[in-house]
Amino acid sequence: MRPEAIPGAPAGAPEPPESPDGSPTVEPGPEIVMLTEPAEGIPPVVETPEALAAVVAAFEAGTGPVAVDAERASGYRYGQRTYLVQLRREGAGTALIDPIAVPDLSSLSDALVGVEWVLHAASQDLPGLAEQGLRPSRVFDTELGARLLGLDRVGLAAVVADALGLGLAKEHSAVDWSTRPLPAEWLRYAALDVEVLVELREVLAERLAVAGKAEWAAQEFEAVRTAPLPPPRIEPWRRVSGLHAIRDARRLAVVRELWLTRDQNARTRDISPGRVLPDHAIVAAAQALPGSVAALTALPAFAGKGTRRRAVLWQQAIDRGLATPDADLPSVRGPKSDAPPPPRAWAEKDPQAAARLVAARDVVATLSTTHGVPAENLLQPDLLRRLCWTPPERLDADSIAGFLQAGGARPWQIGLVADRLAEAFAALPQD
């Protein structure tokens, strides 16, 4: 490892004092030592069954937790496929594995049964790792740990700087990891991402224990590890950015057809949908409702070379939307859902529910401040809204606890909020 010291200052530091001539003097902050090279250099990329077998043997013989990371090609490729897996363990060093060349990594997972995996933002990586046969027995999530400790910034580089005084460059975080061969600079970056992850885990674990939050963290880590895949979205085309500008069903039908056509084209070509046709182009077409390819390509949003090349495809989708029978037009209000309505509508629809939500949010905000945990980590906002909109018949602590448990809240969360919520609800005016 070749460290390079650079000056740094903690966020929220006080204003520097002034020198005798009235100009501010700069107080030296703590030094951040940049990590520029992996300790053992950049390992070769594992691309063959034989090389994978050697890695499996080495990691099985290693000791302690294993640091794990994964790189995707979000924004470049369709879906969230993993294009590089990085691991590091004491006694085994670092391994960089190409899951495209060796897609079945279950033998490595088998060799690490019972071993704790250390990841940062595990929920982002675990689904893709599972596709390669990598499933941990235990997890330590350094991002979640940082959140529970109340750190203002929880990105990996920020947490490493805070806990270890080390700097990680992040200039390659958003590159196209499907590129082959992967450039050496990218591989260096990937190796450094797991270089100090286990050391970071030790520092955060100690801080969590001192703060009395070790059990909270353990419950959160297990919840992340065992979380099921989210169900498919209902009418996913409604997530088009700018859709709020479309207010009639016929234009929504055009958006739907364009989205479905784009999705199929992107899937076939394995390209991120936004690169095939941007959301703003879909909205522009639905607003203009062009009746011909010439009218479509006259729109500024369709002036790009790639977009114009497929103009016939897009116009066909628009024509299908315009020809949709009235009975098949999408609802302007969106699909039916058991989710509560937007909170802004509660005061009119159900004033008591609105009052419960205000009281509940006050409780969570107070507890968030008291315990130094972000409100969204203290209790899932959607679950809190559901409790207030469709509460159990009785609003005592036990009933509230049962409701929250059924909704996936962890015991530590329920222990903090159930009694306080019951007290807050009991204090509200009754009909």
Short mmCIF file of C-alpha atoms in Angstrom, two decimals:
data_model
loop_
_atom_site.label_atom_id
_atom_site.label_comp_id
_atom_site.label_asym_id
_atom_site.label_seq_id
_atom_site.Cartn_x
_atom_site.Cartn_y
_atom_site.Cartn_z
CA MET A 1 0.00 0.00 0.00
CA ARG A 2 1.37 3.44 -0.87
CA PRO A 3 -0.28 6.05 1.40
CA GLU A 4 -0.38 9.72 0.56
CA ALA A 5 -1.36 12.13 3.34
CA ILE A 6 -3.72 14.95 2.47
CA PRO A 7 -5.24 17.49 4.86
CA GLY A 8 -8.88 17.10 5.86
CA ALA A 9 -11.30 18.72 8.23
CA PRO A 10 -14.31 17.17 9.96
CA ALA A 11 -17.76 18.25 8.80
CA GLY A 12 -19.35 20.85 11.03
CA ALA A 13 -16.04 22.10 12.43
CA PRO A 14 -16.16 25.52 14.14
CA GLU A 15 -15.18 28.65 12.27
CA PRO A 16 -11.37 29.15 12.26
CA PRO A 17 -10.03 31.87 14.58
CA GLU A 18 -8.78 35.16 13.15
CA SER A 19 -5.12 36.15 13.06
CA PRO A 20 -3.97 39.53 14.50
CA ASP A 21 -4.44 41.20 11.11
CA GLY A 22 -8.06 40.11 10.99
CA SER A 23 -7.65 37.35 8.39
CA PRO A 24 -8.82 33.85 9.29
CA THR A 25 -6.18 31.34 10.27
CA VAL A 26 -6.55 27.74 9.17
CA GLU A 27 -6.45 25.17 11.93
CA PRO A 28 -4.86 21.95 10.68
CA GLY A 29 -7.45 19.19 10.53
CA PRO A 30 -6.84 15.48 10.88
CA GLU A 31 -4.82 13.99 8.06
CA ILE A 32 -6.56 11.62 5.69
CA VAL A 33 -4.16 9.04 4.30
CA MET A 34 -5.13 8.14 0.75
CA LEU A 35 -5.07 4.48 -0.19
CA THR A 36 -3.53 4.31 -3.61
CA GLU A 37 -2.42 0.68 -3.99
CA PRO A 38 -3.71 -2.63 -2.60
CA ALA A 39 -1.38 -4.15 0.00
CA GLU A 40 -0.41 -7.09 -2.22
CA GLY A 41 -0.91 -5.30 -5.53
CA ILE A 42 -3.73 -5.90 -8.00
CA PRO A 43 -4.54 -9.62 -8.16
CA PRO A 44 -5.26 -11.26 -11.52
CA VAL A 45 -8.92 -11.52 -12.43
CA VAL A 46 -10.35 -15.00 -11.82
CA GLU A 47 -11.76 -16.16 -15.15
CA THR A 48 -11.41 -19.97 -15.17
CA PRO A 49 -12.75 -22.87 -13.07
CA GLU A 50 -9.17 -23.72 -12.11
CA ALA A 51 -8.44 -20.22 -10.85
CA LEU A 52 -11.74 -20.20 -8.97
CA ALA A 53 -10.88 -23.52 -7.28
CA ALA A 54 -7.61 -21.99 -6.05
CA VAL A 55 -9.49 -18.99 -4.63
CA VAL A 56 -12.00 -21.28 -2.91
CA ALA A 57 -9.19 -23.25 -1.24
CA ALA A 58 -7.41 -20.07 -0.14
CA PHE A 59 -10.52 -18.45 1.32
CA GLU A 60 -11.59 -21.64 3.06
CA ALA A 61 -8.20 -21.72 4.77
CA GLY A 62 -8.34 -18.04 5.70
CA THR A 63 -9.38 -16.67 9.06
CA GLY A 64 -11.87 -14.12 10.33
CA PRO A 65 -14.62 -12.30 8.45
CA VAL A 66 -14.55 -11.93 4.67
CA ALA A 67 -14.94 -8.54 3.00
CA VAL A 68 -17.25 -8.70 -0.04
CA ASP A 69 -18.21 -6.18 -2.69
CA ALA A 70 -19.80 -6.32 -6.13
CA GLU A 71 -19.79 -4.04 -9.16
CA ARG A 72 -22.69 -3.62 -11.57
CA ALA A 73 -23.18 -1.66 -14.77
CA SER A 74 -26.15 0.44 -13.70
CA GLY A 75 -26.93 3.07 -16.29
CA TYR A 76 -25.21 1.04 -19.01
CA ARG A 77 -26.80 -2.42 -19.05
CA TYR A 78 -30.32 -3.72 -18.57
CA GLY A 79 -31.01 -4.93 -15.04
CA GLN A 80 -28.69 -5.20 -12.05
CA ARG A 81 -26.38 -8.03 -13.07
CA THR A 82 -23.08 -8.35 -11.22
CA TYR A 83 -19.97 -7.92 -13.39
CA LEU A 84 -17.22 -8.17 -10.79
CA VAL A 85 -17.03 -9.74 -7.32
CA GLN A 86 -14.31 -8.66 -4.88
CA LEU A 87 -13.39 -10.53 -1.71
CA ARG A 88 -10.68 -10.24 0.91
CA ARG A 89 -9.89 -12.38 3.95
CA GLU A 90 -7.00 -12.64 6.36
CA GLY A 91 -4.65 -15.33 5.12
CA ALA A 92 -6.19 -15.40 1.65
CA GLY A 93 -5.59 -11.87 0.38
CA THR A 94 -7.85 -10.26 -2.22
CA ALA A 95 -9.66 -11.98 -5.08
CA LEU A 96 -11.29 -10.33 -8.08
CA ILE A 97 -13.73 -12.69 -9.80
CA ASP A 98 -15.37 -12.24 -13.20
CA PRO A 99 -18.88 -13.74 -12.73
CA ILE A 100 -19.51 -13.57 -16.46
CA ALA A 101 -16.63 -15.98 -17.14
CA VAL A 102 -17.36 -18.14 -14.05
CA PRO A 103 -21.02 -17.57 -13.20
CA ASP A 104 -21.45 -20.35 -10.62
CA LEU A 105 -19.73 -19.26 -7.42
CA SER A 106 -21.63 -21.59 -5.10
CA SER A 107 -18.42 -23.50 -4.27
CA LEU A 108 -17.01 -20.31 -2.77
CA SER A 109 -20.22 -19.77 -0.81
CA ASP A 110 -20.01 -23.33 0.52
CA ALA A 111 -16.43 -22.74 1.64
CA LEU A 112 -17.54 -19.72 3.67
CA VAL A 113 -20.52 -21.24 5.51
CA GLY A 114 -20.62 -19.81 9.02
CA VAL A 115 -18.21 -17.00 8.14
CA GLU A 116 -19.38 -13.41 8.60
CA TRP A 117 -19.48 -11.38 5.39
CA VAL A 118 -18.71 -7.68 5.65
CA LEU A 119 -20.43 -5.53 3.03
CA HIS A 120 -21.24 -1.86 2.63
CA ALA A 121 -24.91 -1.30 1.72
CA ALA A 122 -25.53 -5.05 1.62
CA SER A 123 -29.08 -4.72 0.31
CA GLN A 124 -27.68 -3.43 -2.99
CA ASP A 125 -25.26 -6.31 -3.52
CA LEU A 126 -26.90 -9.39 -2.00
CA PRO A 127 -29.55 -9.97 -4.74
CA GLY A 128 -26.92 -9.95 -7.49
CA LEU A 129 -24.53 -12.10 -5.48
CA ALA A 130 -27.31 -14.63 -4.92
CA GLU A 131 -27.65 -14.99 -8.69
CA GLN A 132 -24.06 -16.24 -8.70
CA GLY A 133 -24.76 -18.69 -5.85
CA LEU A 134 -23.21 -16.50 -3.17
CA ARG A 135 -25.35 -16.48 0.00
CA PRO A 136 -23.89 -15.47 3.36
CA SER A 137 -24.57 -17.17 6.69
CA ARG A 138 -24.03 -13.91 8.57
CA VAL A 139 -23.66 -10.28 7.54
CA PHE A 140 -22.13 -7.11 8.93
CA ASP A 141 -23.29 -4.09 6.96
CA THR A 142 -20.95 -1.14 7.49
CA GLU A 143 -23.38 1.34 5.96
CA LEU A 144 -26.20 0.26 8.28
CA GLY A 145 -23.79 0.35 11.20
CA ALA A 146 -22.85 3.91 10.30
CA ARG A 147 -26.52 4.87 10.12
CA LEU A 148 -27.24 3.43 13.55
CA LEU A 149 -24.29 5.41 14.89
CA GLY A 150 -25.80 8.59 13.48
CA LEU A 151 -23.02 9.44 11.02
CA ASP A 152 -24.01 12.31 8.75
CA ARG A 153 -22.41 10.72 5.67
CA VAL A 154 -22.63 6.97 5.18
CA GLY A 155 -20.98 6.38 1.78
CA LEU A 156 -18.05 3.97 2.00
CA ALA A 157 -15.38 6.62 1.43
CA ALA A 158 -16.89 8.92 4.07
CA VAL A 159 -17.21 6.17 6.67
CA VAL A 160 -13.68 4.90 6.05
CA ALA A 161 -12.36 8.45 6.44
CA ASP A 162 -14.32 8.97 9.66
CA ALA A 163 -13.47 5.64 11.28
CA LEU A 164 -9.97 4.92 9.97
CA GLY A 165 -8.60 8.25 8.76
CA LEU A 166 -8.06 6.70 5.33
CA GLY A 167 -9.11 7.98 1.91
CA LEU A 168 -10.71 5.95 -0.85
CA ALA A 169 -10.91 7.43 -4.33
CA LYS A 170 -14.39 6.94 -5.86
CA GLU A 171 -13.82 8.16 -9.41
CA HIS A 172 -14.62 4.75 -10.92
CA SER A 173 -17.81 4.05 -8.95
CA ALA A 174 -20.13 4.70 -11.91
CA VAL A 175 -18.15 3.22 -14.80
CA ASP A 176 -19.39 0.49 -17.15
CA TRP A 177 -18.23 -2.63 -15.30
CA SER A 178 -19.40 -4.83 -18.18
CA THR A 179 -16.35 -3.61 -20.11
CA ARG A 180 -13.90 -6.37 -21.02
CA PRO A 181 -11.03 -6.45 -20.38
CA LEU A 182 -11.37 -4.29 -17.28
CA PRO A 183 -8.74 -1.53 -17.14
CA ALA A 184 -6.05 -1.82 -14.49
CA GLU A 185 -7.14 1.44 -12.84
CA TRP A 186 -10.65 0.06 -12.35
CA LEU A 187 -9.31 -3.18 -10.89
CA ARG A 188 -7.16 -1.19 -8.48
CA TYR A 189 -10.23 0.73 -7.39
CA ALA A 190 -12.19 -2.52 -6.97
CA ALA A 191 -9.47 -4.14 -4.88
CA LEU A 192 -9.20 -1.09 -2.63
CA ASP A 193 -12.94 -1.21 -1.93
CA VAL A 194 -12.42 -4.38 0.15
CA GLU A 195 -8.90 -3.52 1.38
CA VAL A 196 -9.94 -2.13 4.78
CA LEU A 197 -13.55 -3.30 5.04
CA VAL A 198 -12.84 -5.80 7.81
CA GLU A 199 -10.81 -3.22 9.73
CA LEU A 200 -13.72 -0.81 9.33
CA ARG A 201 -16.06 -3.46 10.67
CA GLU A 202 -13.97 -3.80 13.84
CA VAL A 203 -14.08 -0.06 14.55
CA LEU A 204 -17.81 0.24 13.91
CA ALA A 205 -18.57 -2.86 15.98
CA GLU A 206 -16.71 -1.35 18.92
CA ARG A 207 -18.55 1.96 18.53
CA LEU A 208 -21.90 0.17 18.35
CA ALA A 209 -21.11 -1.78 21.51
CA VAL A 210 -20.09 1.37 23.39
CA ALA A 211 -23.30 3.08 22.24
CA GLY A 212 -25.42 0.14 23.39
CA LYS A 213 -26.52 -0.54 19.82
CA ALA A 214 -24.78 -3.84 19.08
CA GLU A 215 -28.01 -5.83 19.36
CA TRP A 216 -29.86 -3.28 17.25
CA ALA A 217 -27.23 -3.71 14.56
CA ALA A 218 -27.36 -7.51 14.74
CA GLN A 219 -31.11 -7.45 14.17
CA GLU A 220 -30.77 -5.03 11.26
CA PHE A 221 -28.02 -7.09 9.63
CA GLU A 222 -30.07 -10.28 9.86
CA ALA A 223 -33.11 -8.51 8.43
CA VAL A 224 -31.05 -7.41 5.42
CA ARG A 225 -29.57 -10.88 4.96
CA THR A 226 -32.95 -12.63 5.00
CA ALA A 227 -34.98 -9.98 3.17
CA PRO A 228 -37.04 -11.47 0.31
CA LEU A 229 -36.82 -10.03 -3.15
CA PRO A 230 -39.36 -7.23 -3.59
CA PRO A 231 -42.45 -8.21 -5.60
CA PRO A 232 -42.69 -6.95 -9.17
CA ARG A 233 -44.01 -3.41 -9.38
CA ILE A 234 -47.59 -2.91 -10.45
CA GLU A 235 -47.62 -0.84 -13.64
CA PRO A 236 -43.90 -0.01 -13.50
CA TRP A 237 -44.31 2.42 -16.40
CA ARG A 238 -45.83 4.88 -13.94
CA ARG A 239 -42.33 5.52 -12.58
CA VAL A 240 -41.43 7.51 -15.70
CA SER A 241 -39.87 10.75 -14.50
CA GLY A 242 -42.13 13.71 -15.24
CA LEU A 243 -45.30 11.64 -15.45
CA HIS A 244 -47.07 14.14 -13.19
CA ALA A 245 -47.30 16.42 -16.24
CA ILE A 246 -49.60 13.91 -17.97
CA ARG A 247 -53.17 14.26 -16.73
CA ASP A 248 -55.43 12.39 -19.15
CA ALA A 249 -55.88 8.69 -19.79
CA ARG A 250 -55.19 8.77 -23.54
CA ARG A 251 -51.77 10.34 -23.05
CA LEU A 252 -51.07 7.90 -20.23
CA ALA A 253 -51.79 5.09 -22.70
CA VAL A 254 -49.12 6.56 -24.99
CA VAL A 255 -46.65 6.68 -22.10
CA ARG A 256 -47.45 3.06 -21.30
CA GLU A 257 -46.91 1.88 -24.89
CA LEU A 258 -43.66 3.80 -25.24
CA TRP A 259 -42.39 2.46 -21.92
CA LEU A 260 -43.26 -1.14 -22.81
CA THR A 261 -41.63 -0.81 -26.23
CA ARG A 262 -38.53 0.77 -24.74
CA ASP A 263 -38.29 -1.92 -22.06
CA GLN A 264 -38.49 -4.74 -24.59
CA ASN A 265 -35.91 -3.09 -26.84
CA ALA A 266 -33.57 -2.43 -23.91
CA ARG A 267 -33.91 -5.99 -22.62
CA THR A 268 -33.18 -7.46 -26.07
CA ARG A 269 -30.13 -5.24 -26.58
CA ASP A 270 -29.00 -5.44 -22.92
CA ILE A 271 -28.84 -1.66 -22.63
CA SER A 272 -30.10 0.56 -19.83
CA PRO A 273 -33.62 1.76 -20.81
CA GLY A 274 -32.67 5.38 -20.23
CA ARG A 275 -30.00 5.07 -22.91
CA VAL A 276 -32.51 3.64 -25.39
CA LEU A 277 -35.06 6.42 -24.89
CA PRO A 278 -34.91 9.01 -22.08
CA ASP A 279 -37.93 9.51 -19.86
CA HIS A 280 -38.23 13.13 -20.93
CA ALA A 281 -38.68 11.98 -24.54
CA ILE A 282 -41.53 9.68 -23.53
CA VAL A 283 -43.27 12.53 -21.72
CA ALA A 284 -42.69 14.93 -24.63
CA ALA A 285 -44.25 12.48 -27.09
CA ALA A 286 -47.26 11.92 -24.84
CA GLN A 287 -47.79 15.66 -24.56
CA ALA A 288 -47.44 16.34 -28.30
CA LEU A 289 -49.19 13.19 -29.62
CA PRO A 290 -47.45 13.29 -33.03
CA GLY A 291 -49.37 11.57 -35.80
CA SER A 292 -46.40 10.73 -38.03
CA VAL A 293 -42.69 9.94 -37.90
CA ALA A 294 -41.95 13.35 -39.38
CA ALA A 295 -43.91 15.07 -36.61
CA LEU A 296 -42.21 12.90 -33.99
CA THR A 297 -38.67 13.63 -35.15
CA ALA A 298 -39.50 17.33 -35.25
CA LEU A 299 -39.73 17.23 -31.45
CA PRO A 300 -36.47 18.38 -29.80
CA ALA A 301 -36.52 15.34 -27.50
CA PHE A 302 -36.32 13.07 -30.57
CA ALA A 303 -33.56 14.96 -32.37
CA GLY A 304 -30.77 12.61 -31.26
CA LYS A 305 -29.22 10.27 -33.81
CA GLY A 306 -30.04 7.09 -31.89
CA THR A 307 -33.59 8.20 -31.13
CA ARG A 308 -34.25 9.18 -34.77
CA ARG A 309 -32.87 5.84 -35.94
CA ARG A 310 -35.72 4.06 -34.16
CA ALA A 311 -38.35 6.71 -34.81
CA VAL A 312 -40.61 4.26 -36.65
CA LEU A 313 -40.58 1.97 -33.59
CA TRP A 314 -41.53 4.84 -31.29
CA GLN A 315 -44.24 6.12 -33.62
CA GLN A 316 -45.79 2.66 -33.78
CA ALA A 317 -45.95 2.65 -29.98
CA ILE A 318 -47.58 6.09 -30.00
CA ASP A 319 -50.12 4.91 -32.57
CA ARG A 320 -51.00 1.91 -30.37
CA GLY A 321 -51.55 4.22 -27.43
CA LEU A 322 -53.79 6.49 -29.50
CA ALA A 323 -55.80 3.47 -30.74
CA THR A 324 -56.29 1.93 -27.27
CA PRO A 325 -60.03 1.28 -26.66
CA ASP A 326 -61.53 3.49 -24.00
CA ALA A 327 -62.22 0.49 -21.78
CA ASP A 328 -58.50 -0.37 -21.73
CA LEU A 329 -57.16 3.09 -20.97
CA PRO A 330 -55.11 3.31 -17.78
CA SER A 331 -56.59 4.97 -14.74
CA VAL A 332 -55.58 8.56 -14.18
CA ARG A 333 -55.54 7.83 -10.45
CA GLY A 334 -53.13 4.92 -10.72
CA PRO A 335 -53.53 1.23 -9.85
CA LYS A 336 -55.54 0.07 -6.86
CA SER A 337 -53.35 -0.46 -3.83
CA ASP A 338 -53.69 -1.20 -0.15
CA ALA A 339 -51.19 1.58 0.56
CA PRO A 340 -52.51 4.67 2.37
CA PRO A 341 -53.22 7.74 0.24
CA PRO A 342 -50.67 10.57 0.14
CA PRO A 343 -50.49 12.18 3.61
CA ARG A 344 -51.44 15.58 2.18
CA ALA A 345 -54.95 14.18 1.58
CA TRP A 346 -55.41 12.75 5.06
CA ALA A 347 -56.79 15.86 6.76
CA GLU A 348 -59.76 15.83 4.40
CA LYS A 349 -60.26 12.08 4.09
CA ASP A 350 -59.69 11.07 7.72
CA PRO A 351 -58.84 13.83 10.21
CA GLN A 352 -58.23 11.33 13.03
CA ALA A 353 -55.68 9.44 10.93
CA ALA A 354 -54.01 12.74 10.06
CA ALA A 355 -53.78 13.60 13.77
CA ARG A 356 -52.30 10.18 14.52
CA LEU A 357 -49.68 10.67 11.81
CA VAL A 358 -48.62 14.05 13.18
CA ALA A 359 -48.33 12.61 16.68
CA ALA A 360 -46.49 9.51 15.46
CA ARG A 361 -44.00 11.52 13.45
CA ASP A 362 -43.30 13.67 16.50
CA VAL A 363 -42.59 10.55 18.54
CA VAL A 364 -40.22 9.13 15.93
CA ALA A 365 -38.47 12.48 15.44
CA THR A 366 -37.88 12.80 19.19
CA LEU A 367 -36.55 9.27 19.48
CA SER A 368 -34.39 9.83 16.41
CA THR A 369 -32.74 12.81 18.07
CA THR A 370 -32.42 11.09 21.44
CA HIS A 371 -30.76 7.98 20.08
CA GLY A 372 -28.89 9.47 17.15
CA VAL A 373 -30.55 7.23 14.58
CA PRO A 374 -32.17 8.51 11.36
CA ALA A 375 -35.95 8.45 11.56
CA GLU A 376 -36.23 6.13 8.55
CA ASN A 377 -33.98 3.58 10.29
CA LEU A 378 -35.86 3.92 13.55
CA LEU A 379 -39.07 2.81 11.86
CA GLN A 380 -39.90 2.32 8.19
CA PRO A 381 -41.96 5.36 7.09
CA ASP A 382 -44.44 3.28 5.10
CA LEU A 383 -45.13 1.07 8.11
CA LEU A 384 -45.68 4.13 10.30
CA ARG A 385 -48.17 5.54 7.77
CA ARG A 386 -50.03 2.22 7.61
CA LEU A 387 -50.28 2.10 11.39
CA CYS A 388 -51.82 5.58 11.45
CA TRP A 389 -54.17 5.04 8.49
CA THR A 390 -55.47 1.55 9.35
CA PRO A 391 -54.60 1.08 13.03
CA PRO A 392 -55.46 -2.02 15.05
CA GLU A 393 -58.81 -1.96 16.84
CA ARG A 394 -57.07 -1.19 20.12
CA LEU A 395 -54.28 1.35 20.24
CA ASP A 396 -52.52 0.06 23.34
CA ALA A 397 -48.81 -0.79 23.34
CA ASP A 398 -49.34 -4.53 22.84
CA SER A 399 -51.62 -4.08 19.83
CA ILE A 400 -49.27 -1.54 18.28
CA ALA A 401 -46.33 -3.88 18.87
CA GLY A 402 -48.18 -6.73 17.15
CA PHE A 403 -49.04 -4.52 14.18
CA LEU A 404 -45.42 -3.38 13.79
CA GLN A 405 -44.06 -6.91 14.15
CA ALA A 406 -46.43 -8.16 11.43
CA GLY A 407 -45.17 -5.32 9.24
CA GLY A 408 -41.54 -6.37 9.60
CA ALA A 409 -40.32 -4.08 12.37
CA ARG A 410 -37.45 -5.46 14.41
CA PRO A 411 -37.71 -6.07 18.18
CA TRP A 412 -35.38 -3.17 19.01
CA GLN A 413 -37.55 -0.78 16.99
CA ILE A 414 -40.76 -2.03 18.58
CA GLY A 415 -39.21 -1.73 22.04
CA LEU A 416 -38.41 1.92 21.42
CA VAL A 417 -41.61 3.12 19.77
CA ALA A 418 -44.60 0.98 20.82
CA ASP A 419 -45.13 2.46 24.29
CA ARG A 420 -44.43 6.00 23.14
CA LEU A 421 -46.84 5.71 20.22
CA ALA A 422 -49.55 4.31 22.48
CA GLU A 423 -49.10 7.26 24.85
CA ALA A 424 -49.21 9.76 21.97
CA PHE A 425 -52.36 8.22 20.49
CA ALA A 426 -54.07 8.10 23.88
CA ALA A 427 -53.45 11.82 24.32
CA LEU A 428 -55.30 12.71 21.11
CA PRO A 429 -58.87 14.04 21.30
CA GLN A 430 -61.40 11.25 20.85
CA ASP A 431 -64.70 11.42 18.97
#
